[in-house]
mmCIF file of C-alpha atoms in Angstrom:
data_model
loop_
_atom_site.group_PDB
_atom_site.id
_atom_site.type_symbol
_atom_site.label_atom_id
_atom_site.label_comp_id
_atom_site.label_asym_id
_atom_site.label_seq_id
_atom_site.Cartn_x
_atom_site.Cartn_y
_atom_site.Cartn_z
ATOM 1 C CA MET A 24 12.649 109.157 144.450
ATOM 2 C CA THR A 25 14.926 108.473 147.520
ATOM 3 C CA PRO A 26 16.341 105.000 147.996
ATOM 4 C CA PRO A 27 15.679 104.366 151.202
ATOM 5 C CA VAL A 28 18.553 104.930 153.427
ATOM 6 C CA GLN A 29 18.891 105.280 157.488
ATOM 7 C CA GLN A 30 20.080 108.839 158.824
ATOM 8 C CA GLY A 31 20.417 110.294 161.963
ATOM 9 C CA GLU A 32 21.483 113.614 163.955
ATOM 10 C CA ALA A 33 24.880 110.375 163.765
ATOM 11 C CA SER A 34 25.808 111.448 160.035
ATOM 12 C CA GLU A 35 26.350 115.073 160.847
ATOM 13 C CA LYS A 36 28.828 114.441 163.981
ATOM 14 C CA GLU A 37 30.177 111.771 162.218
ATOM 15 C CA LEU A 38 31.048 114.530 158.905
ATOM 16 C CA LYS A 39 32.589 117.000 161.932
ATOM 17 C CA GLN A 40 34.889 114.731 162.610
ATOM 18 C CA TYR A 41 36.463 115.304 159.277
ATOM 19 C CA ASP A 42 37.125 119.150 159.112
ATOM 20 C CA GLU A 43 39.619 119.818 156.824
ATOM 21 C CA SER A 44 40.511 123.940 158.739
ATOM 22 C CA ASP A 45 41.778 121.531 161.209
ATOM 23 C CA PRO A 46 45.569 120.725 160.925
ATOM 24 C CA LYS A 47 45.640 117.117 162.997
ATOM 25 C CA SER A 48 42.442 116.212 159.975
ATOM 26 C CA ARG A 49 45.061 117.610 157.714
ATOM 27 C CA THR A 50 47.836 116.077 158.438
ATOM 28 C CA GLU A 51 46.210 112.510 159.930
ATOM 29 C CA GLU A 52 45.324 109.816 158.162
ATOM 30 C CA ARG A 53 42.015 108.494 157.594
ATOM 31 C CA ASP A 54 40.500 104.464 156.434
ATOM 32 C CA TRP A 55 37.695 106.317 154.276
ATOM 33 C CA SER A 56 36.488 102.514 154.852
ATOM 34 C CA LEU A 57 35.666 102.967 158.465
ATOM 35 C CA LEU A 58 33.459 106.480 157.584
ATOM 36 C CA GLY A 59 30.227 105.208 159.419
ATOM 37 C CA GLY A 60 27.063 103.779 157.260
ATOM 38 C CA ASP A 61 25.092 107.729 158.226
ATOM 39 C CA ALA A 62 27.049 109.435 157.344
ATOM 40 C CA VAL A 63 27.609 107.546 154.330
ATOM 41 C CA GLY A 64 23.693 107.521 153.159
ATOM 42 C CA LEU A 65 23.654 111.552 153.719
ATOM 43 C CA ILE A 66 26.393 111.550 151.123
ATOM 44 C CA ALA A 67 25.038 109.260 148.326
ATOM 45 C CA ASP A 68 21.669 110.894 149.144
ATOM 46 C CA LYS A 69 23.223 114.489 148.419
ATOM 47 C CA LEU A 70 25.070 112.758 145.158
ATOM 48 C CA LEU A 71 22.150 111.049 143.912
ATOM 49 C CA ALA A 72 19.998 114.096 144.246
ATOM 50 C CA ASN A 73 22.494 115.561 141.658
ATOM 51 C CA ASP A 74 23.063 112.410 139.291
ATOM 52 C CA VAL A 75 23.464 109.614 139.677
ATOM 53 C CA THR A 76 26.581 109.133 138.573
ATOM 54 C CA GLU A 77 28.384 110.418 141.183
ATOM 55 C CA TYR A 78 26.238 107.617 143.214
ATOM 56 C CA ILE A 79 27.920 104.953 141.044
ATOM 57 C CA ARG A 80 30.811 106.764 141.489
ATOM 58 C CA LEU A 81 30.452 106.667 145.745
ATOM 59 C CA ARG A 82 29.365 103.399 145.422
ATOM 60 C CA ALA A 83 32.784 101.861 144.260
ATOM 61 C CA VAL A 84 34.773 103.090 146.069
ATOM 62 C CA CYS A 85 35.119 100.430 148.692
ATOM 63 C CA GLN A 86 32.283 97.149 149.792
ATOM 64 C CA ALA A 87 31.750 99.189 152.908
ATOM 65 C CA TRP A 88 29.882 102.164 151.367
ATOM 66 C CA ARG A 89 28.289 100.245 148.799
ATOM 67 C CA SER A 90 26.150 97.942 151.919
ATOM 68 C CA SER A 91 25.820 101.104 152.846
ATOM 69 C CA THR A 92 23.402 101.981 150.546
ATOM 70 C CA ALA A 93 20.613 100.795 148.102
ATOM 71 C CA ASP A 94 21.433 99.227 145.165
ATOM 72 C CA PRO A 95 20.505 100.865 142.371
ATOM 73 C CA SER A 96 17.133 99.811 139.963
ATOM 74 C CA LEU A 97 16.665 100.333 137.064
ATOM 75 C CA LEU A 98 12.857 101.667 137.301
ATOM 76 C CA LEU A 99 13.523 103.694 139.938
ATOM 77 C CA PRO A 100 13.166 107.496 138.698
ATOM 78 C CA CYS A 101 16.159 108.226 141.107
ATOM 79 C CA PHE A 102 17.959 105.974 138.890
ATOM 80 C CA PHE A 103 17.766 107.723 135.713
ATOM 81 C CA PRO A 104 20.563 109.017 133.839
ATOM 82 C CA ARG A 105 17.890 112.637 133.052
ATOM 83 C CA ASN A 106 21.023 114.769 132.063
ATOM 84 C CA TRP A 107 22.857 112.339 130.201
ATOM 85 C CA LEU A 108 22.540 112.229 126.312
ATOM 86 C CA MET A 109 23.802 109.813 123.924
ATOM 87 C CA LEU A 110 25.812 110.831 120.833
ATOM 88 C CA GLN A 111 27.547 108.282 118.915
ATOM 89 C CA ASP A 112 25.564 104.796 118.111
ATOM 90 C CA GLU A 113 28.248 102.198 118.350
ATOM 91 C CA GLU A 114 32.339 102.096 118.600
ATOM 92 C CA PHE A 115 34.056 98.939 118.273
ATOM 93 C CA GLU A 116 37.419 97.891 119.553
ATOM 94 C CA ASP A 117 38.846 94.597 119.678
ATOM 95 C CA SER A 118 38.868 92.914 123.284
ATOM 96 C CA ASP A 119 42.789 93.391 125.164
ATOM 97 C CA GLU A 120 42.624 89.087 125.486
ATOM 98 C CA ASP A 121 46.198 88.007 124.955
ATOM 99 C CA GLU A 122 46.866 91.344 122.277
ATOM 100 C CA ASP A 123 50.277 90.171 123.024
ATOM 101 C CA ALA A 124 49.965 86.402 121.683
ATOM 102 C CA ASP A 125 52.321 85.295 118.972
ATOM 103 C CA GLU A 126 50.429 84.251 116.222
ATOM 104 C CA ASP A 127 52.089 80.390 116.826
ATOM 105 C CA THR A 128 49.805 80.469 119.705
ATOM 106 C CA VAL A 129 46.663 81.059 118.993
ATOM 107 C CA ASP A 130 43.878 78.408 118.720
ATOM 108 C CA GLU A 131 42.603 79.148 115.524
ATOM 109 C CA THR A 132 39.906 76.818 116.514
ATOM 110 C CA GLU A 133 38.583 79.646 118.943
ATOM 111 C CA ALA A 134 35.950 82.288 118.328
ATOM 112 C CA PRO A 135 37.103 85.667 117.703
ATOM 113 C CA ALA A 136 37.041 87.618 120.895
ATOM 114 C CA PRO A 137 34.248 89.767 120.902
ATOM 115 C CA GLU A 138 33.714 93.239 119.751
ATOM 116 C CA VAL A 139 33.622 95.864 122.493
ATOM 117 C CA ARG A 140 31.012 98.123 121.956
ATOM 118 C CA LYS A 141 30.650 102.119 123.441
ATOM 119 C CA SER A 142 28.735 104.056 123.076
ATOM 120 C CA CYS A 143 29.643 108.412 124.047
ATOM 121 C CA PHE A 144 27.223 110.215 126.842
ATOM 122 C CA VAL A 145 27.388 113.684 127.097
ATOM 123 C CA ASN A 146 25.820 115.851 129.908
ATOM 124 C CA VAL A 147 23.831 118.273 128.447
ATOM 125 C CA ARG A 148 24.645 120.685 132.029
ATOM 126 C CA THR A 149 28.320 121.137 132.936
ATOM 127 C CA GLY A 150 29.115 119.350 129.255
ATOM 128 C CA VAL A 151 31.140 116.209 130.262
ATOM 129 C CA THR A 152 31.492 113.436 128.817
ATOM 130 C CA LEU A 153 31.918 109.341 129.484
ATOM 131 C CA TRP A 154 32.715 106.451 127.360
ATOM 132 C CA ILE A 155 29.658 103.718 128.545
ATOM 133 C CA ARG A 156 29.965 100.138 127.224
ATOM 134 C CA LEU A 157 26.525 98.640 125.590
ATOM 135 C CA PRO A 158 24.955 95.773 125.291
ATOM 136 C CA PRO A 159 26.829 93.465 121.823
ATOM 137 C CA VAL A 160 24.685 93.600 118.700
ATOM 138 C CA GLU A 161 24.607 90.921 117.889
ATOM 139 C CA GLU A 162 22.532 90.200 121.376
ATOM 140 C CA TYR A 163 20.397 93.233 121.877
ATOM 141 C CA GLY A 164 20.468 94.830 118.861
ATOM 142 C CA LYS A 165 21.078 98.329 117.760
ATOM 143 C CA VAL A 166 19.555 101.404 120.241
ATOM 144 C CA LEU A 167 16.047 101.845 118.511
ATOM 145 C CA ALA A 168 14.449 105.141 120.412
ATOM 146 C CA ALA A 169 16.421 107.042 123.332
ATOM 147 C CA GLY A 170 14.093 109.952 124.577
ATOM 148 C CA ALA A 171 13.385 107.871 127.753
ATOM 149 C CA GLU A 172 14.822 109.899 130.580
ATOM 150 C CA GLY A 173 18.357 109.016 129.757
ATOM 151 C CA LEU A 174 17.110 105.369 129.328
ATOM 152 C CA LEU A 175 17.614 103.703 125.567
ATOM 153 C CA ILE A 176 15.590 101.333 124.291
ATOM 154 C CA LEU A 177 17.345 98.198 122.493
ATOM 155 C CA TYR A 178 15.813 96.348 119.160
ATOM 156 C CA CYS A 179 17.531 92.383 117.843
ATOM 157 C CA LYS A 180 15.869 92.796 114.752
ATOM 158 C CA ARG A 181 16.748 89.005 114.019
ATOM 159 C CA THR A 182 15.393 87.785 117.729
ATOM 160 C CA ASP A 183 12.340 90.067 117.900
ATOM 161 C CA LYS A 184 13.437 91.303 121.160
ATOM 162 C CA VAL A 185 12.778 94.924 123.230
ATOM 163 C CA HIS A 186 14.473 96.001 125.837
ATOM 164 C CA LEU A 187 15.074 99.913 128.212
ATOM 165 C CA PHE A 188 18.779 99.487 128.851
ATOM 166 C CA ASN A 189 20.208 102.057 131.518
ATOM 167 C CA PRO A 190 23.549 102.652 130.373
ATOM 168 C CA VAL A 191 24.705 104.663 133.346
ATOM 169 C CA ILE A 192 24.046 101.530 136.510
ATOM 170 C CA SER A 193 24.565 98.483 132.756
ATOM 171 C CA ALA A 194 20.180 97.166 133.937
ATOM 172 C CA MET A 195 17.893 95.962 131.616
ATOM 173 C CA ALA A 196 13.958 95.000 131.515
ATOM 174 C CA VAL A 197 12.884 92.530 129.126
ATOM 175 C CA LEU A 198 9.280 94.764 126.310
ATOM 176 C CA PRO A 199 7.065 92.603 123.902
ATOM 177 C CA GLY A 200 8.081 92.432 120.376
ATOM 178 C CA LEU A 201 7.300 93.579 117.891
ATOM 179 C CA ALA A 202 6.380 92.007 115.125
ATOM 180 C CA ASP A 203 2.323 91.764 116.240
ATOM 181 C CA VAL A 204 2.497 95.611 116.156
ATOM 182 C CA PRO A 205 1.726 96.307 111.456
ATOM 183 C CA MET A 206 3.298 99.820 111.487
ATOM 184 C CA ALA A 207 6.476 98.836 113.047
ATOM 185 C CA ALA A 208 6.726 96.635 109.858
ATOM 186 C CA ARG A 209 7.338 99.570 107.026
ATOM 187 C CA SER A 210 9.728 100.200 105.762
ATOM 188 C CA SER A 211 8.651 104.346 105.963
ATOM 189 C CA THR A 212 8.062 102.901 109.905
ATOM 190 C CA SER A 213 10.101 106.128 112.353
ATOM 191 C CA PHE A 214 10.559 105.577 116.275
ATOM 192 C CA VAL A 215 10.572 109.083 117.938
ATOM 193 C CA THR A 216 11.206 108.831 120.725
ATOM 194 C CA ALA A 217 9.743 106.570 124.258
ATOM 195 C CA GLY A 218 9.193 107.735 127.515
ATOM 196 C CA VAL A 219 8.917 106.479 130.790
ATOM 197 C CA ILE A 220 5.559 106.743 133.097
ATOM 198 C CA PHE A 221 6.151 105.466 136.829
ATOM 199 C CA ASP A 222 2.715 105.239 138.997
ATOM 200 C CA GLY A 223 4.686 102.253 141.231
ATOM 201 C CA GLU A 224 5.464 100.746 138.556
ATOM 202 C CA ALA A 225 7.075 101.270 134.903
ATOM 203 C CA THR A 226 5.262 101.588 131.550
ATOM 204 C CA VAL A 227 7.268 102.195 128.601
ATOM 205 C CA LEU A 228 5.736 104.428 125.680
ATOM 206 C CA LEU A 229 7.267 104.315 122.214
ATOM 207 C CA VAL A 230 6.538 107.717 119.474
ATOM 208 C CA VAL A 231 5.901 106.114 116.422
ATOM 209 C CA ALA A 232 5.612 107.797 113.226
ATOM 210 C CA THR A 233 4.444 106.981 109.399
ATOM 211 C CA ARG A 234 3.801 109.530 106.686
ATOM 212 C CA ARG A 235 0.406 109.534 107.429
ATOM 213 C CA ARG A 236 -0.323 107.889 111.117
ATOM 214 C CA THR A 237 2.060 109.298 114.917
ATOM 215 C CA ALA A 238 0.848 106.456 117.468
ATOM 216 C CA ILE A 239 1.956 106.435 120.840
ATOM 217 C CA LEU A 240 2.122 102.080 122.335
ATOM 218 C CA TYR A 241 2.798 101.084 125.937
ATOM 219 C CA ALA A 242 3.422 98.151 127.552
ATOM 220 C CA LYS A 243 5.681 97.011 131.166
ATOM 221 C CA PRO A 244 8.296 94.801 131.406
ATOM 222 C CA GLY A 245 7.475 91.134 131.048
ATOM 223 C CA ASP A 246 4.173 92.322 128.891
ATOM 224 C CA ARG A 247 3.323 90.115 126.254
ATOM 225 C CA CYS A 248 2.310 92.515 123.419
ATOM 226 C CA TRP A 249 2.233 96.081 123.453
ATOM 227 C CA GLY A 250 -1.142 98.216 123.598
ATOM 228 C CA THR A 251 -1.930 100.891 121.772
ATOM 229 C CA VAL A 252 -2.400 104.620 123.616
ATOM 230 C CA ASP A 253 -6.235 106.115 122.583
ATOM 231 C CA ALA A 254 -5.607 108.949 121.141
ATOM 232 C CA GLY A 255 -9.626 109.518 119.845
ATOM 233 C CA LEU A 256 -9.466 113.132 122.331
ATOM 234 C CA LEU A 257 -7.704 114.607 118.599
ATOM 235 C CA GLY A 258 -10.061 112.910 116.579
ATOM 236 C CA GLY A 259 -11.006 116.631 116.088
ATOM 237 C CA HIS A 260 -7.779 117.356 114.081
ATOM 238 C CA ARG A 261 -7.339 118.004 110.553
ATOM 239 C CA ASN A 262 -3.740 116.316 109.851
ATOM 240 C CA PRO A 263 -3.546 112.400 110.490
ATOM 241 C CA ARG A 264 -0.853 113.166 112.518
ATOM 242 C CA PRO A 265 -1.627 115.764 114.420
ATOM 243 C CA PHE A 266 1.936 115.806 117.310
ATOM 244 C CA ASP A 267 5.313 115.111 116.679
ATOM 245 C CA GLY A 268 7.016 113.021 119.082
ATOM 246 C CA GLY A 269 7.464 114.538 122.803
ATOM 247 C CA LEU A 270 8.607 114.509 126.193
ATOM 248 C CA CYS A 271 9.164 112.308 129.147
ATOM 249 C CA LEU A 272 9.726 114.517 132.289
ATOM 250 C CA HIS A 273 9.736 113.496 135.884
ATOM 251 C CA GLY A 274 7.628 110.082 135.391
ATOM 252 C CA GLN A 275 5.652 111.397 132.822
ATOM 253 C CA PHE A 276 5.396 111.949 128.912
ATOM 254 C CA TYR A 277 3.526 114.412 127.026
ATOM 255 C CA VAL A 278 2.749 115.489 123.610
ATOM 256 C CA ALA A 279 2.240 119.025 122.150
ATOM 257 C CA THR A 280 -1.040 119.554 119.107
ATOM 258 C CA ARG A 281 -0.065 121.374 116.380
ATOM 259 C CA HIS A 282 -2.755 124.546 117.983
ATOM 260 C CA GLY A 283 0.328 124.515 121.133
ATOM 261 C CA ASP A 284 -1.568 122.339 122.611
ATOM 262 C CA VAL A 285 -0.046 120.268 125.540
ATOM 263 C CA LEU A 286 -1.026 116.787 126.543
ATOM 264 C CA ARG A 287 -0.284 114.296 129.025
ATOM 265 C CA VAL A 288 -1.033 110.380 129.135
ATOM 266 C CA GLN A 289 -2.405 108.876 131.927
ATOM 267 C CA LEU A 290 -2.636 104.891 132.294
ATOM 268 C CA ALA A 291 -6.276 104.712 134.242
ATOM 269 C CA PRO A 292 -8.594 103.368 133.607
ATOM 270 C CA ARG A 293 -6.806 102.875 130.269
ATOM 271 C CA PRO A 294 -4.242 104.938 128.903
ATOM 272 C CA HIS A 295 -5.307 107.219 127.236
ATOM 273 C CA LEU A 296 -4.521 111.101 126.723
ATOM 274 C CA VAL A 297 -6.318 114.575 128.713
ATOM 275 C CA TYR A 298 -5.089 117.925 128.613
ATOM 276 C CA ILE A 299 -3.018 119.213 131.043
ATOM 277 C CA ALA A 300 -2.622 122.942 129.143
ATOM 278 C CA ARG A 301 -4.412 124.935 126.068
ATOM 279 C CA LEU A 302 -2.325 127.503 124.465
ATOM 280 C CA HIS A 303 -5.344 130.115 122.518
ATOM 281 C CA GLY A 304 -2.437 130.262 119.119
ATOM 282 C CA PRO A 305 -2.935 129.954 115.487
ATOM 283 C CA ASP A 306 -4.277 127.204 114.227
ATOM 284 C CA GLU A 307 -3.064 124.981 112.318
ATOM 285 C CA CYS A 308 -1.302 125.638 109.349
ATOM 286 C CA THR A 309 -2.067 125.087 105.508
ATOM 287 C CA CYS A 310 1.026 125.973 103.591
ATOM 288 C CA ALA A 311 2.688 123.682 102.153
ATOM 289 C CA ASN A 312 5.367 123.459 105.225
ATOM 290 C CA PRO A 313 2.469 123.154 108.710
ATOM 291 C CA ILE A 314 3.208 123.807 111.734
ATOM 292 C CA GLY A 315 5.511 121.788 113.765
ATOM 293 C CA THR A 316 4.958 122.142 117.831
ATOM 294 C CA TYR A 317 7.774 120.860 120.023
ATOM 295 C CA LEU A 318 8.341 120.097 123.751
ATOM 296 C CA VAL A 319 11.877 120.293 125.210
ATOM 297 C CA PRO A 320 13.241 120.438 129.248
ATOM 298 C CA SER A 321 12.699 123.741 130.087
ATOM 299 C CA LEU A 322 16.837 123.810 132.739
ATOM 300 C CA ASP A 323 15.465 126.664 134.074
ATOM 301 C CA ASP A 324 12.224 126.731 136.349
ATOM 302 C CA ASN A 325 11.786 129.991 136.238
ATOM 303 C CA ASP A 326 10.357 129.511 132.704
ATOM 304 C CA GLY A 327 7.875 126.756 133.594
ATOM 305 C CA ASP A 328 8.886 122.747 133.368
ATOM 306 C CA MET A 329 9.187 122.197 129.798
ATOM 307 C CA LEU A 330 9.150 124.542 126.395
ATOM 308 C CA LEU A 331 6.987 124.654 123.642
ATOM 309 C CA VAL A 332 8.028 125.037 120.369
ATOM 310 C CA PHE A 333 6.696 126.200 116.845
ATOM 311 C CA CYS A 334 8.654 126.084 114.117
ATOM 312 C CA TYR A 335 6.972 127.515 110.396
ATOM 313 C CA GLY A 336 8.545 125.457 108.130
ATOM 314 C CA PHE A 337 11.658 126.073 107.432
ATOM 315 C CA ALA A 338 11.353 129.996 107.716
ATOM 316 C CA ASP A 339 13.744 131.635 110.217
ATOM 317 C CA GLU A 340 11.245 132.021 112.147
ATOM 318 C CA SER A 341 10.826 130.194 115.419
ATOM 319 C CA TYR A 342 8.187 130.849 118.929
ATOM 320 C CA VAL A 343 9.776 129.690 122.335
ATOM 321 C CA PHE A 344 6.695 129.210 125.453
ATOM 322 C CA GLY A 345 7.366 128.211 128.767
ATOM 323 C CA VAL A 346 5.080 125.246 130.368
ATOM 324 C CA HIS A 347 3.546 125.902 133.535
ATOM 325 C CA VAL A 348 2.786 121.595 133.663
ATOM 326 C CA GLY A 349 1.263 122.322 137.787
ATOM 327 C CA SER A 350 -1.721 125.661 137.118
ATOM 328 C CA GLY A 351 -1.741 124.762 133.397
ATOM 329 C CA SER A 352 -0.478 127.982 132.068
ATOM 330 C CA PHE A 353 1.808 129.400 130.272
ATOM 331 C CA THR A 354 5.013 132.514 129.786
ATOM 332 C CA PRO A 355 4.530 134.393 127.843
ATOM 333 C CA PRO A 356 6.441 133.873 124.385
ATOM 334 C CA LEU A 357 10.459 134.433 125.660
ATOM 335 C CA ALA A 358 12.054 137.109 123.854
ATOM 336 C CA VAL A 359 15.670 135.488 124.527
ATOM 337 C CA LEU A 360 16.702 132.284 126.024
ATOM 338 C CA GLY A 361 19.643 133.067 127.573
ATOM 339 C CA ASN A 362 22.502 130.797 128.263
ATOM 340 C CA ARG A 363 20.458 127.622 126.911
ATOM 341 C CA ALA A 364 20.290 125.871 122.998
ATOM 342 C CA ILE A 365 17.590 124.004 121.860
ATOM 343 C CA PHE A 366 18.263 121.055 119.457
ATOM 344 C CA LEU A 367 14.134 119.987 118.057
ATOM 345 C CA PRO A 368 12.958 117.391 118.619
ATOM 346 C CA SER A 369 13.832 117.470 122.483
ATOM 347 C CA VAL A 370 17.066 118.681 123.709
ATOM 348 C CA THR A 371 18.331 121.864 125.666
ATOM 349 C CA VAL A 372 21.907 122.244 126.330
ATOM 350 C CA ARG A 373 23.743 124.551 128.355
ATOM 351 C CA ALA A 374 25.406 126.811 126.111
ATOM 352 C CA ASP A 375 28.017 127.621 127.724
ATOM 353 C CA LYS A 376 29.536 123.985 128.662
ATOM 354 C CA PHE A 377 29.845 123.138 124.975
ATOM 355 C CA PRO A 378 31.956 125.600 123.091
ATOM 356 C CA LEU A 379 29.983 125.693 119.234
ATOM 357 C CA VAL A 380 27.013 126.047 120.304
ATOM 358 C CA VAL A 381 25.236 129.426 119.358
ATOM 359 C CA PRO A 382 23.087 130.787 122.938
ATOM 360 C CA GLY A 383 19.542 131.516 122.534
ATOM 361 C CA THR A 384 19.659 129.516 119.142
ATOM 362 C CA VAL A 385 16.822 127.115 117.706
ATOM 363 C CA TYR A 386 18.017 124.417 115.887
ATOM 364 C CA GLN A 387 16.427 122.931 113.553
ATOM 365 C CA LEU A 388 17.135 119.953 112.504
ATOM 366 C CA LEU A 389 16.018 117.344 109.993
ATOM 367 C CA LEU A 390 13.503 114.762 112.003
ATOM 368 C CA THR A 391 14.474 112.390 109.315
ATOM 369 C CA MET A 392 17.479 112.443 109.652
ATOM 370 C CA VAL A 393 20.722 110.704 112.756
ATOM 371 C CA PHE A 394 19.468 111.857 115.444
ATOM 372 C CA THR A 395 22.315 110.530 117.603
ATOM 373 C CA ASP A 396 24.666 111.688 114.691
ATOM 374 C CA LEU A 397 23.570 115.693 115.044
ATOM 375 C CA LEU A 398 24.161 116.076 118.619
ATOM 376 C CA THR A 399 28.250 114.732 117.831
ATOM 377 C CA VAL A 400 29.253 118.601 117.461
ATOM 378 C CA LEU A 401 28.523 118.655 121.749
ATOM 379 C CA ALA A 402 31.624 116.891 121.543
ATOM 380 C CA VAL A 403 34.301 119.017 119.459
ATOM 381 C CA ASP A 404 37.149 119.715 120.914
ATOM 382 C CA ASP A 405 36.838 123.215 122.516
ATOM 383 C CA VAL A 406 37.775 125.496 119.865
ATOM 384 C CA ALA A 407 36.245 129.159 118.974
ATOM 385 C CA CYS A 408 34.410 128.689 115.469
ATOM 386 C CA PRO A 409 32.398 131.603 113.346
ATOM 387 C CA LYS A 410 29.162 130.737 113.133
ATOM 388 C CA GLY A 411 29.078 130.871 108.986
ATOM 389 C CA GLU A 412 31.750 128.205 109.703
ATOM 390 C CA HIS A 413 29.825 126.020 112.036
ATOM 391 C CA PRO A 414 30.191 122.521 112.115
ATOM 392 C CA MET A 415 26.643 122.233 111.702
ATOM 393 C CA SER A 416 25.878 125.064 109.622
ATOM 394 C CA ASP A 417 24.406 122.274 106.488
ATOM 395 C CA MET A 418 21.189 121.738 109.328
ATOM 396 C CA TYR A 419 19.171 124.954 109.305
ATOM 397 C CA TYR A 420 18.683 126.775 112.673
ATOM 398 C CA THR A 421 17.216 130.011 113.771
ATOM 399 C CA ASP A 422 19.024 132.966 114.599
ATOM 400 C CA SER A 423 16.478 134.231 117.948
ATOM 401 C CA ILE A 424 14.140 132.982 118.672
ATOM 402 C CA LYS A 425 10.584 135.418 118.028
ATOM 403 C CA ALA A 426 7.774 137.318 120.696
ATOM 404 C CA ALA A 427 4.928 136.724 119.615
ATOM 405 C CA GLY A 428 2.933 139.210 121.604
ATOM 406 C CA VAL A 429 1.151 138.592 125.067
ATOM 407 C CA ILE A 430 -0.725 135.339 125.943
ATOM 408 C CA GLU A 431 -4.553 136.390 126.726
#
């Protein structure tokens, strides 16, 4: 969805006025703030279709360009930072105010300047990194969950406040607290991932897991409490945790069962799960290390909207299928990933943009470890590294994916 910007034939004409091949255009100074609103709107739409950060940079040029473009909205999907991944939860630096002040002139009665909270984000397609300021921990808490197409869920235990935050446009919405959610109070509870469903208005989802149960919570900004998505459709599964995590994609939220079936959260008439694709694959694993199934972005339209990854414990074995949401079908198991690498539970990157990442690799990260800390390797310096000395060699990864035969 793109913001409503008026465009017409004048847009193309205005752009042609500034022809770089014309010697006169190259030598003549231009006041770009006078570029017509239609032309600015056309450029802005093209930038926004590529990445919201480019749209923000265009609006920062001058007041005239800002007035010619729509203000970013937290809850509109076109402004979600979809390709941006937070690598490092936080880094603090002292405020630069009064840095050079003499110690004798400092008023000791004044509160110390607040620390600036910054986090590193990386674009999984381009490898570009950004340091972005986040709201202070004291007021808004730490990051509870990510995965909502670049949006973050912040939670402050002291105030029991939950917020949906867009780090690129610095916009925030208030969600219900977690005091009335029994699962959230348990020490064994983990917040696996988050998602946003957009059907004219935004509904936020949180996947909460304990040792014995996985549940999907939902709420809209302004609601008083969280509800639970009806997962009765999965009642026949012997495993009390029939799915691992989930994937937010294009304003919808999906989960995959241990059998490899893919389901979507549907809001009407009440939030519940519906099948969108069924894979006639392996039954429930009865071995010590049960099958783990994960959905990750495809980054390649030829392989479907997303990828379904089967992991067999800590054996050197992974199977990857493409999932086509529209037709409810699967691409036969992929023999190679090409220039992609998968970081379970939910990330796919362009491997050539990250020198320490091995192309065609499925990294099976331990879910008990801090997800954002594990991915700091994506922001390391451009240094070649032999596979045996890989900075993630202490984590489990497979050399390559394996074909599992043709799906009937």
